[in-house]
Amino acid sequence: MSGPLDRQPNLIGDLVELRPATADDFEALFSVASDPLIWEIHPAHDRWQKPVFRKFFEDGLASGGMLVATDRATGEVIGSSRYDLGRAEPGEVEIGWTFLARSRWGGRYNGEMKALMLGHAFRSVERVIFLVGAANIRSRKALEKIGGYLTPREHRAVMAGKPVVHVIYAIDRPL
């Protein structure tokens, strides 16, 4: 393993490029995030609203780990994800806060984003964790599809004015 995790790398795949987010990315990201169907089954189902998304965006910038996803073929901003240490235990990093334009749903783009982020993280940490709303079966299945396993850990929060239980999945660094 190398040194401490760089939480704002530039990562390039076949379909997607991930780069550090800046304040100038707000409008492009909001134009993607303003689709209510992206958030329909998410605990923060109101994140498509501009004031709610603005807080999400500002928290992402403040975290020091927010990345913008662009489509390599078109250069179009298609979503975002984040590395975070706040809820991670030693030797871990959390990947989360991910959203993608619905035009990129279906596995290939999200799969490549996660593969790029996991590959980068495993140079510095032993385990990556993911928090998922307990009722978010789509995201849970997506994590299981890429090798995530359910841990006994949970996280409780209030989102969109309601208490929410997140289950925690993990992927361990390959030997």
Short mmCIF file of N, CA, C and O in Angstrom, two decimals, residues 3 9 17 19 22-23 34 36 40 63 65-66 80 86 93 98 108 127 142 145-146 148 167:
data_model
loop_
_atom_site.label_atom_id
_atom_site.label_comp_id
_atom_site.label_asym_id
_atom_site.label_seq_id
_atom_site.Cartn_x
_atom_site.Cartn_y
_atom_site.Cartn_z
N GLY A 3 0.86 5.65 0.53
CA GLY A 3 0.57 6.54 1.66
C GLY A 3 -0.90 6.83 1.85
O GLY A 3 -1.76 6.08 1.40
N PRO A 9 -8.67 12.46 -6.45
CA PRO A 9 -7.81 12.11 -7.58
C PRO A 9 -8.51 12.40 -8.91
O PRO A 9 -9.71 12.69 -8.95
N GLU A 17 -14.82 9.76 -16.59
CA GLU A 17 -13.68 10.41 -15.95
C GLU A 17 -14.18 11.02 -14.65
O GLU A 17 -15.24 11.65 -14.62
N ARG A 19 -13.10 13.61 -11.53
CA ARG A 19 -12.15 14.67 -11.21
C ARG A 19 -12.64 15.40 -9.97
O ARG A 19 -13.82 15.35 -9.62
N THR A 22 -15.40 21.35 -7.95
CA THR A 22 -15.14 22.74 -7.56
C THR A 22 -16.48 23.45 -7.44
O THR A 22 -17.51 22.96 -7.92
N ALA A 23 -16.46 24.63 -6.85
CA ALA A 23 -17.68 25.42 -6.70
C ALA A 23 -18.33 25.70 -8.06
O ALA A 23 -19.56 25.82 -8.15
N SER A 34 -31.52 17.53 -10.59
CA SER A 34 -32.87 18.09 -10.50
C SER A 34 -33.94 17.14 -11.04
O SER A 34 -35.12 17.48 -11.01
N PRO A 36 -36.32 14.41 -10.31
CA PRO A 36 -36.86 13.77 -9.10
C PRO A 36 -36.78 12.25 -9.13
O PRO A 36 -36.70 11.62 -8.08
N GLU A 40 -36.07 9.09 -6.21
CA GLU A 40 -37.37 8.53 -5.87
C GLU A 40 -37.33 7.51 -4.73
O GLU A 40 -38.18 7.55 -3.84
N SER A 63 -16.27 18.39 2.42
CA SER A 63 -15.75 17.08 2.82
C SER A 63 -14.33 16.84 2.32
O SER A 63 -13.59 16.03 2.88
N GLY A 65 -13.62 15.38 -0.44
CA GLY A 65 -13.54 14.14 -1.20
C GLY A 65 -14.54 14.01 -2.33
O GLY A 65 -14.74 12.93 -2.87
N MET A 66 -15.16 15.13 -2.72
CA MET A 66 -16.21 15.08 -3.75
C MET A 66 -15.59 15.06 -5.14
O MET A 66 -14.69 15.84 -5.45
N SER A 80 -21.92 12.42 -9.72
CA SER A 80 -20.93 12.72 -8.69
C SER A 80 -20.82 11.55 -7.73
O SER A 80 -21.72 10.72 -7.62
N GLY A 86 -15.50 10.23 7.60
CA GLY A 86 -16.25 10.57 8.81
C GLY A 86 -16.85 9.39 9.55
O GLY A 86 -16.88 9.38 10.79
N VAL A 93 -12.35 3.58 4.13
CA VAL A 93 -12.87 4.83 3.58
C VAL A 93 -14.29 4.51 3.12
O VAL A 93 -14.59 3.38 2.73
N THR A 98 -23.30 8.99 -4.18
CA THR A 98 -23.21 8.82 -5.62
C THR A 98 -24.57 9.02 -6.28
O THR A 98 -25.57 8.50 -5.81
N ARG A 108 -23.25 -0.05 -16.44
CA ARG A 108 -21.92 0.16 -17.02
C ARG A 108 -21.21 1.38 -16.45
O ARG A 108 -20.04 1.32 -16.11
N ARG A 127 -10.27 -1.60 3.43
CA ARG A 127 -11.71 -1.85 3.25
C ARG A 127 -12.39 -0.57 2.83
O ARG A 127 -12.06 0.51 3.31
N ALA A 142 -27.06 -3.60 -6.37
CA ALA A 142 -25.93 -3.10 -7.16
C ALA A 142 -24.62 -3.33 -6.42
O ALA A 142 -23.61 -3.72 -7.02
N LYS A 145 -23.70 -6.96 -6.48
CA LYS A 145 -23.24 -7.32 -7.81
C LYS A 145 -21.75 -7.05 -7.99
O LYS A 145 -21.08 -7.75 -8.76
N ILE A 146 -21.21 -6.04 -7.28
CA ILE A 146 -19.78 -5.73 -7.41
C ILE A 146 -18.95 -6.29 -6.25
O ILE A 146 -17.81 -5.91 -6.07
N GLY A 148 -19.88 -6.44 -2.82
CA GLY A 148 -20.13 -5.93 -1.47
C GLY A 148 -20.84 -6.96 -0.61
O GLY A 148 -21.65 -7.75 -1.11
N VAL A 167 -27.96 0.50 6.21
CA VAL A 167 -27.14 -0.68 6.43
C VAL A 167 -25.77 -0.38 5.82
O VAL A 167 -25.64 0.50 4.96
#
